Short mmCIF file of C-alpha atoms in Angstrom, two decimals:
data_model
loop_
_atom_site.label_atom_id
_atom_site.label_comp_id
_atom_site.label_asym_id
_atom_site.label_seq_id
_atom_site.Cartn_x
_atom_site.Cartn_y
_atom_site.Cartn_z
CA MET T 29 -9.17 -12.49 6.32
CA THR T 30 -6.41 -11.04 4.19
CA ASP T 31 -8.49 -11.72 1.06
CA TRP T 32 -10.84 -8.83 1.85
CA LEU T 33 -8.22 -6.13 2.57
CA PRO T 34 -6.79 -4.64 -0.64
CA LEU T 35 -3.13 -4.33 0.40
CA SER T 36 -3.13 -7.52 2.49
CA ARG T 37 -3.93 -9.76 -0.46
CA SER T 38 -1.10 -11.62 -2.17
CA ARG T 39 -0.54 -14.49 -4.59
CA HIS T 40 3.25 -14.56 -4.89
CA GLY T 41 5.85 -16.44 -2.91
CA ARG T 42 8.49 -14.23 -1.28
CA ASP T 43 11.16 -16.92 -1.76
CA ALA T 44 13.24 -15.60 1.15
CA GLU T 45 15.81 -18.40 1.07
CA ARG T 46 16.88 -17.33 -2.42
CA ARG T 47 17.74 -13.72 -1.50
CA SER T 48 21.24 -14.49 -0.23
CA ARG T 49 22.26 -16.22 -3.47
CA PRO T 50 25.29 -14.39 -4.92
CA GLY T 51 24.55 -12.55 -8.16
CA LEU T 52 20.80 -13.20 -7.98
CA VAL T 53 19.63 -9.69 -8.90
CA ALA T 54 22.29 -9.27 -11.59
CA GLY T 55 21.38 -12.59 -13.16
CA LEU T 56 17.65 -11.90 -13.12
CA SER T 57 18.26 -8.45 -14.62
CA ARG T 58 19.76 -10.19 -17.67
CA ASP T 59 17.03 -12.82 -17.98
CA PRO T 60 14.45 -11.60 -20.55
CA SER T 61 11.61 -13.46 -18.84
CA THR T 62 12.04 -11.75 -15.47
CA ARG T 63 9.06 -9.47 -14.79
CA LEU T 64 9.64 -5.91 -13.55
CA VAL T 65 7.63 -3.72 -11.17
CA ILE T 66 8.57 -0.07 -11.64
CA ILE T 67 7.95 2.01 -8.53
CA ASP T 68 9.22 5.12 -6.76
CA ALA T 69 9.93 5.94 -3.12
CA ARG T 70 6.62 7.83 -2.84
CA GLY T 71 4.53 4.69 -3.31
CA ARG T 72 3.67 5.33 -6.97
CA VAL T 73 3.74 2.38 -9.36
CA ALA T 74 3.75 2.14 -13.17
CA LEU T 75 0.38 0.68 -14.17
CA ARG T 76 -1.82 0.05 -17.15
CA ARG T 77 -4.67 2.52 -17.35
CA ILE T 78 -8.21 1.22 -16.94
CA ASP T 79 -11.56 2.94 -16.96
CA SER T 80 -12.88 3.45 -13.43
CA PRO T 81 -16.38 2.15 -12.73
CA ALA T 82 -19.03 4.83 -12.44
CA ARG T 83 -19.93 6.06 -8.98
CA SER T 84 -23.16 4.47 -7.86
CA ALA T 85 -26.14 6.12 -6.26
CA GLY T 86 -26.46 6.76 -2.53
CA PRO T 87 -26.35 3.91 -0.04
CA THR T 88 -29.28 2.11 1.52
CA PRO T 89 -28.53 1.11 5.10
CA PRO T 90 -28.83 -2.65 5.64
CA ALA T 91 -30.55 -4.20 8.60
CA ALA T 92 -28.27 -4.08 11.61
CA PRO T 93 -26.64 -7.48 12.07
CA ALA T 94 -26.92 -8.89 15.55
CA GLY T 95 -23.94 -8.03 17.71
CA ALA T 96 -22.23 -6.00 15.00
CA GLY T 97 -19.19 -4.12 16.18
CA GLY T 98 -17.68 -0.82 15.17
CA THR T 99 -14.66 0.17 13.12
CA GLY T 100 -12.24 3.07 12.79
CA ASP T 101 -9.47 5.01 11.06
CA GLY T 102 -7.88 8.13 12.52
CA ASP T 103 -4.65 9.61 13.81
CA GLY T 104 -2.11 8.91 16.51
CA ALA T 105 -1.35 11.00 19.59
CA ALA T 106 2.33 11.79 19.21
CA ARG T 107 2.51 11.37 15.44
CA ARG T 108 -0.25 10.92 12.95
CA VAL T 109 -0.95 7.74 11.07
CA PRO T 110 -0.53 8.49 7.32
CA THR T 111 -3.86 8.67 5.48
CA GLU T 112 -4.93 9.30 1.89
CA GLU T 113 -5.06 13.02 2.63
CA ASP T 114 -1.32 13.07 3.36
CA SER T 115 -0.48 12.27 -0.26
CA PRO T 116 0.18 15.34 -2.45
CA GLY T 117 -2.54 15.68 -5.05
CA TRP T 118 -4.70 12.99 -3.48
CA GLU T 119 -8.28 12.82 -4.63
CA PRO T 120 -10.99 10.37 -3.58
CA PRO T 121 -11.08 7.46 -6.06
CA ALA T 122 -13.95 7.55 -8.51
CA ALA T 123 -14.87 4.00 -7.55
CA ARG T 124 -15.63 3.25 -3.92
CA ALA T 125 -15.12 -0.50 -3.71
CA SER T 126 -16.14 -2.28 -0.55
CA SER T 127 -13.39 -4.27 1.03
CA GLY T 128 -15.97 -6.49 2.61
CA GLY T 129 -15.72 -8.00 6.04
CA PRO T 130 -14.69 -11.15 7.85
CA GLU T 131 -18.17 -12.61 7.41
CA GLY T 132 -17.47 -12.87 3.68
CA ARG T 133 -19.05 -9.68 2.36
CA ARG T 134 -16.94 -8.30 -0.43
CA ALA T 135 -17.19 -5.71 -3.16
CA PRO T 136 -18.48 -6.27 -6.69
CA THR T 137 -15.81 -3.88 -8.01
CA PRO T 138 -13.63 -5.75 -10.54
CA GLN T 139 -10.11 -6.52 -9.36
CA GLU T 140 -7.73 -7.13 -12.21
CA ASP T 141 -4.10 -7.27 -13.19
CA ARG T 142 -2.87 -3.70 -13.53
CA LEU T 143 0.86 -4.34 -13.80
CA PRO T 144 1.98 -4.08 -17.42
CA ARG T 145 3.95 -7.00 -18.83
CA ILE T 146 7.34 -5.33 -18.55
CA THR T 147 10.31 -7.68 -18.52
CA ALA T 148 14.06 -7.38 -18.19
CA ALA T 149 14.17 -7.52 -22.00
CA ASP T 150 12.60 -4.05 -22.07
CA LEU T 151 15.53 -2.32 -20.36
CA ASP T 152 19.18 -2.28 -21.29
CA PRO T 153 21.10 -3.79 -18.34
CA GLN T 154 23.24 -0.65 -18.28
CA GLU T 155 20.14 1.39 -17.40
CA LEU T 156 19.68 -0.65 -14.23
CA GLU T 157 23.19 0.11 -13.01
CA GLY T 158 23.06 2.43 -10.04
CA LEU T 159 19.33 1.91 -9.50
CA THR T 160 17.91 0.16 -6.44
CA THR T 161 16.66 -3.21 -7.67
CA ILE T 162 14.89 -5.65 -5.35
CA TYR T 163 13.96 -9.31 -5.70
CA LEU T 164 10.26 -9.60 -4.82
CA GLY T 165 9.83 -13.36 -5.24
CA ARG T 166 8.06 -15.67 -7.66
CA THR T 167 4.60 -16.32 -9.02
CA GLY T 168 3.31 -19.66 -10.29
CA ARG T 169 3.68 -21.23 -13.70
CA ALA T 170 0.36 -19.81 -14.84
CA GLU T 171 1.99 -16.39 -14.83
CA GLN T 172 4.41 -17.55 -17.54
CA GLU T 173 1.75 -17.75 -20.23
CA GLY T 174 2.54 -15.33 -23.01
CA ARG T 175 5.89 -14.31 -21.58
CA PRO T 176 8.59 -13.33 -24.07
CA ARG T 177 11.22 -15.91 -24.87
CA GLY T 178 14.67 -15.34 -26.20
CA GLY T 179 14.36 -11.56 -25.82
CA ALA T 180 11.09 -11.24 -27.76
CA PRO T 181 9.31 -7.94 -27.09
CA SER T 182 6.73 -7.77 -24.31
CA GLU T 183 4.41 -4.87 -23.48
CA GLY T 184 7.44 -2.69 -22.86
CA THR T 185 9.99 -1.23 -25.23
CA GLY T 186 11.54 -4.56 -26.17
CA GLN T 187 15.09 -3.22 -26.17
CA GLY T 188 16.83 -5.85 -24.08
CA SER T 189 18.73 -8.89 -25.20
CA ALA T 190 18.41 -12.52 -24.26
CA ALA T 191 20.19 -13.64 -21.11
CA PRO T 192 23.13 -16.01 -21.42
CA GLN T 193 21.92 -19.50 -20.61
CA ALA T 194 24.55 -19.79 -17.88
CA ALA T 195 23.10 -16.76 -16.08
CA VAL T 196 19.58 -18.20 -16.22
CA GLU T 197 20.75 -21.53 -14.86
CA ALA T 198 22.80 -19.87 -12.11
CA THR T 199 19.83 -17.94 -10.77
CA GLY T 200 17.15 -20.55 -11.44
CA ALA T 201 15.19 -17.66 -12.88
CA GLN T 202 12.11 -19.29 -14.33
CA GLY T 203 11.03 -22.71 -15.45
CA SER T 204 8.93 -25.06 -13.36
CA GLU T 205 9.36 -22.88 -10.26
CA GLY T 206 7.50 -19.93 -11.77
CA THR T 207 8.22 -16.37 -12.84
CA SER T 208 10.68 -14.17 -10.97
CA TRP T 209 9.89 -10.53 -10.20
CA LEU T 210 12.19 -7.56 -9.61
CA ALA T 211 11.21 -4.11 -8.35
CA VAL T 212 13.06 -1.26 -10.05
CA VAL T 213 13.02 1.97 -8.01
CA VAL T 214 12.75 5.12 -10.13
CA PRO T 215 15.43 7.64 -9.08
CA ALA T 216 14.14 10.90 -7.63
CA GLU T 217 16.24 12.93 -10.05
CA LEU T 218 14.28 11.53 -13.00
CA GLU T 219 11.51 14.01 -12.12
CA VAL T 220 8.81 11.66 -13.35
CA PRO T 221 5.35 13.28 -13.32
CA GLU T 222 2.09 11.41 -12.72
CA ALA T 223 1.20 11.66 -16.41
CA PRO T 224 2.91 10.82 -19.71
CA ALA T 225 4.76 14.10 -20.19
CA ALA T 226 8.28 15.47 -20.25
CA PRO T 227 10.09 15.95 -16.91
CA ALA T 228 9.61 19.33 -15.26
CA GLY T 229 13.14 20.49 -15.94
CA GLY T 230 13.75 18.77 -19.26
CA ARG T 231 16.68 16.98 -17.65
CA ASP T 232 18.14 16.97 -14.18
CA ALA T 233 21.61 18.06 -13.10
CA GLU T 234 22.97 14.54 -13.45
CA GLY T 235 21.32 13.97 -16.80
CA ALA T 236 19.21 11.07 -15.52
CA GLY T 237 16.50 11.77 -18.05
CA THR T 238 18.93 11.25 -20.91
CA ARG T 239 20.98 8.47 -19.28
CA ARG T 240 17.96 6.19 -18.90
CA PRO T 241 15.94 6.62 -22.10
CA GLY T 242 14.39 3.15 -21.88
CA LEU T 243 13.07 3.78 -18.39
CA ARG T 244 11.78 7.17 -19.51
CA ARG T 245 9.87 5.59 -22.40
CA LEU T 246 8.31 2.98 -20.13
CA LEU T 247 7.16 5.66 -17.70
CA GLU T 248 5.65 7.71 -20.50
CA ARG T 249 3.66 4.66 -21.58
CA TYR T 250 2.82 3.49 -18.05
CA PRO T 251 2.65 6.55 -15.79
CA LEU T 252 3.24 6.32 -12.07
CA ILE T 253 -0.02 6.11 -10.11
CA PRO T 254 -0.31 6.28 -6.28
CA LEU T 255 -0.85 2.76 -4.97
CA ARG T 256 -3.10 4.02 -2.18
CA THR T 257 -5.68 5.27 -4.70
CA VAL T 258 -5.89 2.12 -6.85
CA GLY T 259 -5.07 -0.74 -4.47
CA ALA T 260 -8.71 -1.81 -4.15
CA GLN T 261 -8.94 -2.25 -7.93
CA MET T 262 -5.88 -4.51 -8.21
CA SER T 263 -5.66 -8.28 -8.31
CA ALA T 264 -4.23 -10.13 -5.33
CA ARG T 265 -1.07 -10.86 -7.30
CA ASP T 266 -0.47 -7.22 -8.20
CA ALA T 267 -1.44 -5.94 -4.75
CA GLY T 268 1.03 -8.23 -3.02
CA LEU T 269 3.91 -7.41 -5.35
CA THR T 270 3.39 -3.65 -5.34
CA THR T 271 2.81 -3.37 -1.58
CA ALA T 272 6.12 -5.08 -0.87
CA ALA T 273 7.85 -2.99 -3.53
CA ALA T 274 6.45 0.27 -2.12
CA ALA T 275 7.55 -0.54 1.42
CA LEU T 276 11.08 -1.48 0.35
CA ALA T 277 11.47 1.48 -2.02
CA ALA T 278 10.55 3.94 0.75
CA TRP T 279 12.91 2.23 3.19
CA HIS T 280 15.89 2.28 0.82
CA ALA T 281 15.36 5.98 0.11
CA SER T 282 15.56 6.86 3.81
CA SER T 283 18.29 4.42 4.84
CA THR T 284 21.32 5.40 2.80
CA TYR T 285 23.39 6.11 5.94
CA CYS T 286 24.11 3.97 8.97
CA PRO T 287 22.34 5.21 12.14
CA GLY T 288 25.25 3.90 14.22
CA CYS T 289 28.31 5.46 12.57
CA ALA T 290 26.86 7.60 9.73
CA GLY T 291 28.71 5.57 7.14
CA ALA T 292 27.18 4.93 3.73
CA THR T 293 25.09 1.78 3.37
CA ARG T 294 24.57 -0.44 0.33
CA PRO T 295 21.82 -2.95 -0.55
CA VAL T 296 22.46 -6.63 0.21
CA ASP T 297 20.34 -9.79 0.26
CA ALA T 298 18.65 -8.91 -3.05
CA GLY T 299 17.45 -5.59 -1.66
CA TRP T 300 15.98 -6.87 1.63
CA ALA T 301 18.76 -5.45 3.80
CA ARG T 302 21.47 -2.76 3.75
CA ARG T 303 25.01 -3.09 5.06
CA CYS T 304 27.19 -0.26 6.34
CA THR T 305 30.38 0.13 4.32
CA VAL T 306 32.24 1.39 7.42
CA CYS T 307 31.16 -0.68 10.46
CA SER T 308 29.60 -3.59 8.49
CA THR T 309 26.37 -3.50 10.50
CA THR T 310 23.42 -4.99 8.61
CA HIS T 311 20.14 -3.06 8.77
CA PHE T 312 16.69 -4.42 7.93
CA PRO T 313 13.42 -2.74 6.89
CA ARG T 314 11.44 -1.24 9.75
CA THR T 315 7.67 -1.42 10.22
CA ASP T 316 5.74 0.87 12.58
CA PRO T 317 2.61 -0.78 14.06
CA ALA T 318 -0.53 1.33 14.41
CA VAL T 319 -3.95 0.36 15.73
CA ILE T 320 -7.18 1.30 14.00
CA VAL T 321 -10.48 0.66 15.73
CA ALA T 322 -14.17 0.60 14.96
CA ALA T 323 -15.66 1.50 18.33
CA THR T 324 -19.41 1.35 18.99
CA ASP T 325 -21.65 2.33 21.89
CA GLU T 326 -24.55 0.49 23.57
CA ASP T 327 -26.83 1.43 20.68
CA ASP T 328 -24.30 0.09 18.14
CA ARG T 329 -23.53 3.59 16.89
CA LEU T 330 -20.09 4.00 15.32
CA VAL T 331 -17.51 6.45 16.66
CA MET T 332 -16.18 8.62 13.82
CA VAL T 333 -13.65 11.44 14.08
CA HIS T 334 -12.59 14.42 11.98
CA GLY T 335 -8.85 15.05 11.97
CA ALA T 336 -7.64 18.61 12.45
CA THR T 337 -5.68 18.59 9.18
CA TRP T 338 -8.31 16.82 7.06
CA PRO T 339 -10.52 18.45 4.42
CA GLN T 340 -13.97 19.55 5.50
CA GLY T 341 -16.38 16.61 5.73
CA ARG T 342 -13.69 13.93 5.96
CA TYR T 343 -14.41 11.42 8.75
CA SER T 344 -12.90 8.11 9.69
CA VAL T 345 -12.39 5.92 12.72
CA VAL T 346 -9.86 6.25 15.53
CA ALA T 347 -6.27 5.20 14.83
CA GLY T 348 -2.83 5.82 16.23
CA TYR T 349 0.68 4.48 16.57
CA VAL T 350 1.60 1.95 19.23
CA GLU T 351 3.92 3.44 21.84
CA ALA T 352 7.16 1.84 23.07
CA GLY T 353 6.50 -1.13 25.34
CA GLU T 354 2.74 -0.95 24.77
CA PRO T 355 0.48 -3.93 23.96
CA LEU T 356 -1.75 -3.49 20.93
CA GLU T 357 -4.95 -3.81 22.97
CA ALA T 358 -3.78 -1.13 25.39
CA ALA T 359 -3.03 1.14 22.45
CA VAL T 360 -6.64 0.77 21.28
CA VAL T 361 -8.00 1.80 24.68
CA ARG T 362 -5.55 4.71 24.98
CA GLU T 363 -6.14 6.10 21.49
CA VAL T 364 -9.92 6.08 21.85
CA ALA T 365 -9.65 7.83 25.22
CA GLU T 366 -7.12 10.42 24.02
CA GLU T 367 -8.91 11.36 20.82
CA THR T 368 -12.54 11.13 21.91
CA GLY T 369 -12.66 11.08 25.72
CA LEU T 370 -14.56 7.77 25.57
CA GLU T 371 -13.83 4.66 27.64
CA VAL T 372 -13.52 1.25 25.98
CA SER T 373 -14.67 -1.87 27.82
CA ARG T 374 -14.04 -4.61 25.23
CA VAL T 375 -11.54 -5.04 22.38
CA GLU T 376 -11.63 -7.64 19.56
CA TYR T 377 -8.96 -8.18 16.89
CA VAL T 378 -10.17 -8.19 13.27
CA ALA T 379 -7.28 -8.15 10.77
CA SER T 380 -4.12 -6.31 9.76
CA GLN T 381 -3.07 -4.45 6.62
CA PRO T 382 0.30 -3.11 5.47
CA TRP T 383 0.22 0.62 4.76
CA PRO T 384 3.63 1.28 3.18
CA PHE T 385 3.40 5.09 3.10
CA PRO T 386 6.08 4.91 4.26
CA ARG T 387 6.16 1.97 6.73
CA SER T 388 3.01 1.39 8.79
CA LEU T 389 1.26 -1.86 9.66
CA MET T 390 -2.38 -1.14 10.48
CA VAL T 391 -3.78 -3.57 13.06
CA GLY T 392 -7.58 -3.48 12.95
CA TYR T 393 -9.91 -3.94 15.91
CA ARG T 394 -13.53 -3.69 16.94
CA ALA T 395 -14.26 -2.19 20.35
CA ARG T 396 -17.30 -1.63 22.54
CA LEU T 397 -17.58 1.48 24.68
CA ALA T 398 -18.23 1.15 28.39
CA PRO T 399 -21.95 1.51 29.19
CA GLY T 400 -23.38 4.60 30.78
CA GLY T 401 -24.17 7.08 28.01
CA GLN T 402 -20.71 8.62 27.66
CA ARG T 403 -20.44 11.94 25.83
CA PRO T 404 -17.62 12.26 23.29
CA ARG T 405 -15.04 15.01 23.74
CA PRO T 406 -12.50 15.67 20.94
CA ASP T 407 -8.97 16.44 22.07
CA GLY T 408 -9.02 19.69 20.08
CA GLU T 409 -5.54 19.11 18.67
CA GLU T 410 -5.51 16.06 16.43
CA VAL T 411 -9.27 15.55 16.46
CA THR T 412 -11.69 18.48 16.19
CA GLU T 413 -15.00 16.62 16.02
CA VAL T 414 -16.36 13.27 17.22
CA LEU T 415 -19.59 11.73 15.94
CA LEU T 416 -21.68 8.78 17.11
CA VAL T 417 -23.65 7.68 14.04
CA SER T 418 -26.20 4.98 13.31
CA ARG T 419 -26.18 3.11 10.00
CA GLY T 420 -29.11 5.16 8.73
CA GLU T 421 -27.45 8.43 9.72
CA LEU T 422 -24.17 7.48 8.07
CA GLY T 423 -25.84 6.35 4.84
CA ALA T 424 -27.85 9.57 4.60
CA ALA T 425 -24.82 11.75 5.37
CA VAL T 426 -22.70 10.03 2.72
CA SER T 427 -25.52 10.37 0.17
CA ARG T 428 -25.82 14.13 0.66
CA GLY T 429 -22.05 14.61 0.82
CA SER T 430 -21.75 15.85 4.40
CA ILE T 431 -19.53 12.88 5.32
CA ILE T 432 -16.66 11.74 3.10
CA LEU T 433 -15.29 8.31 3.95
CA PRO T 434 -11.73 6.96 3.72
CA GLY T 435 -10.58 5.59 0.37
CA ALA T 436 -11.47 2.09 -0.76
CA THR T 437 -7.87 0.87 -0.37
CA SER T 438 -7.72 1.56 3.38
CA ILE T 439 -8.54 -0.79 6.23
CA GLY T 440 -10.51 2.10 7.74
CA ARG T 441 -13.02 1.88 4.90
CA ALA T 442 -13.18 -1.92 5.26
CA LEU T 443 -13.87 -1.70 8.98
CA ILE T 444 -16.59 0.91 8.50
CA GLU T 445 -18.31 -1.22 5.86
CA ASP T 446 -17.97 -4.32 8.04
CA TRP T 447 -19.95 -2.48 10.75
CA TYR T 448 -22.38 -1.03 8.19
CA GLY T 449 -23.14 -4.47 6.77
CA GLY T 450 -22.04 -3.96 3.17
CA PRO T 451 -20.62 -1.51 0.63
CA ILE T 452 -21.22 2.22 1.10
CA PRO T 453 -21.17 3.87 -2.34
CA GLY T 454 -20.08 7.48 -2.37
#
C-alpha cells in the first residue's frame, strides 16, 4: 500500500548496519560519486524545477463502490496535527494528483526524479565542516548511470576533487553495491530564501553566506522547495530519500541539548543518533503517531471537518495525536467523538504515511459511524464545522470552490479519494 502514498514510497536501502562504521560520513564526503540531498530543518529540499501540470476541470463523481468506507484528515485534541496550512507561505499545489487507493487506483500525474545530480565533487570538503551531514543509505546500480568519475563535474558546481582511493575502499562507497547518499542540512544562519536570490541580510553575523560559497551557488541554482507541496510529484526514490532527510534534519535542529542533563549533544551513527558530551547518553529520533480517519455514516456520506485555524473553505477528515498509553483504534474513536460528537462502531486500518513536519507518523483508517441518524456537533475549539457529504455533493462543492481539499501529498487527500472512487481535480 505504500506505493500509493506520496511520502511512504521508497526505492533506496537504508543500510542501517553501515551507520556505525567509523569515518563513514567523512569518507563519503570525499568520494566524488556520493550523491547529496540538500535540505533544511523546515522540510525544504533543493530540487530541479519542473512545469506543473495544468489544473483540470471539475470532478465527476464516480458510481459509489459497494461497501466503500470513509476517510479523514484533521486536528488533534490536545495539540494539532501539522497540516499544509501550518507551513509559512503555503499555497495549494497547482496540480492535484490523486494518491489512489488500496484497490489500485492511482493518479495519472507524472512522478519523476526531482533531485538534481549533486555529488560530493560539487562541494569543497571544508564547506561541509560544521554542517549536519547524514548517511541516508544506498540506491541500486542503475542509479550510477551518468555519475561523475574522478571528480568530473555533475549538475552542481563541480568544484570538488576526487576522493583518495583508500577513502573510497574504506567506506565501500559505490561499486556493485550501488550509490551512496548523504543529506546535507542547510544552516539556519545561511538565510536561504525559497527562490534564487541573495540572502535577506546579505550575510549573517557569522558570515555563513561567505564561508560556504559553493553551497550558496547550489541553492541559487536549485532553490529550496517545501517537500509537503511537491511530494506527490516526486519519484519513489526521491520521495523516500527526502522524507528521511526532512525528518532527521528537523530532529537534529531541536535536539542539540540533552534532555537529561542539558549537556551539548553531537551526531553519531552517521547522523541517526546524538550522544551527550557530558553524560554520554545516546538519543534517537522521535516519531509522534497520529491517527487520521475517513468516517462514513449509514448512507456512506463522508465526515469532513473545518479546523478553527484553517482558511475559509478548507475541509479535511478527522485526525489527532495518539495519547499516552492509548491504542491506535481507541484514538480513532476518541478523536471522532471529541471533534464531531459522533460515535464510531467499526474501525479498519488502511495504511500509514510519514509526515516529517516535524515528526509525525500518520496512521490511516476507515471507520463506520454507529447507526441511528446521529447529528454532528463540532467541538467549537479545534473544529468549527462538521459536514456529512455524499460523493456528488463533494464533487460539486470542489468544482465551485466552496470546499478546498488537503494537498496531494497528504494521506488525508488519499483517503478522501479512496472513498470518492478516484481523483478529485481541484
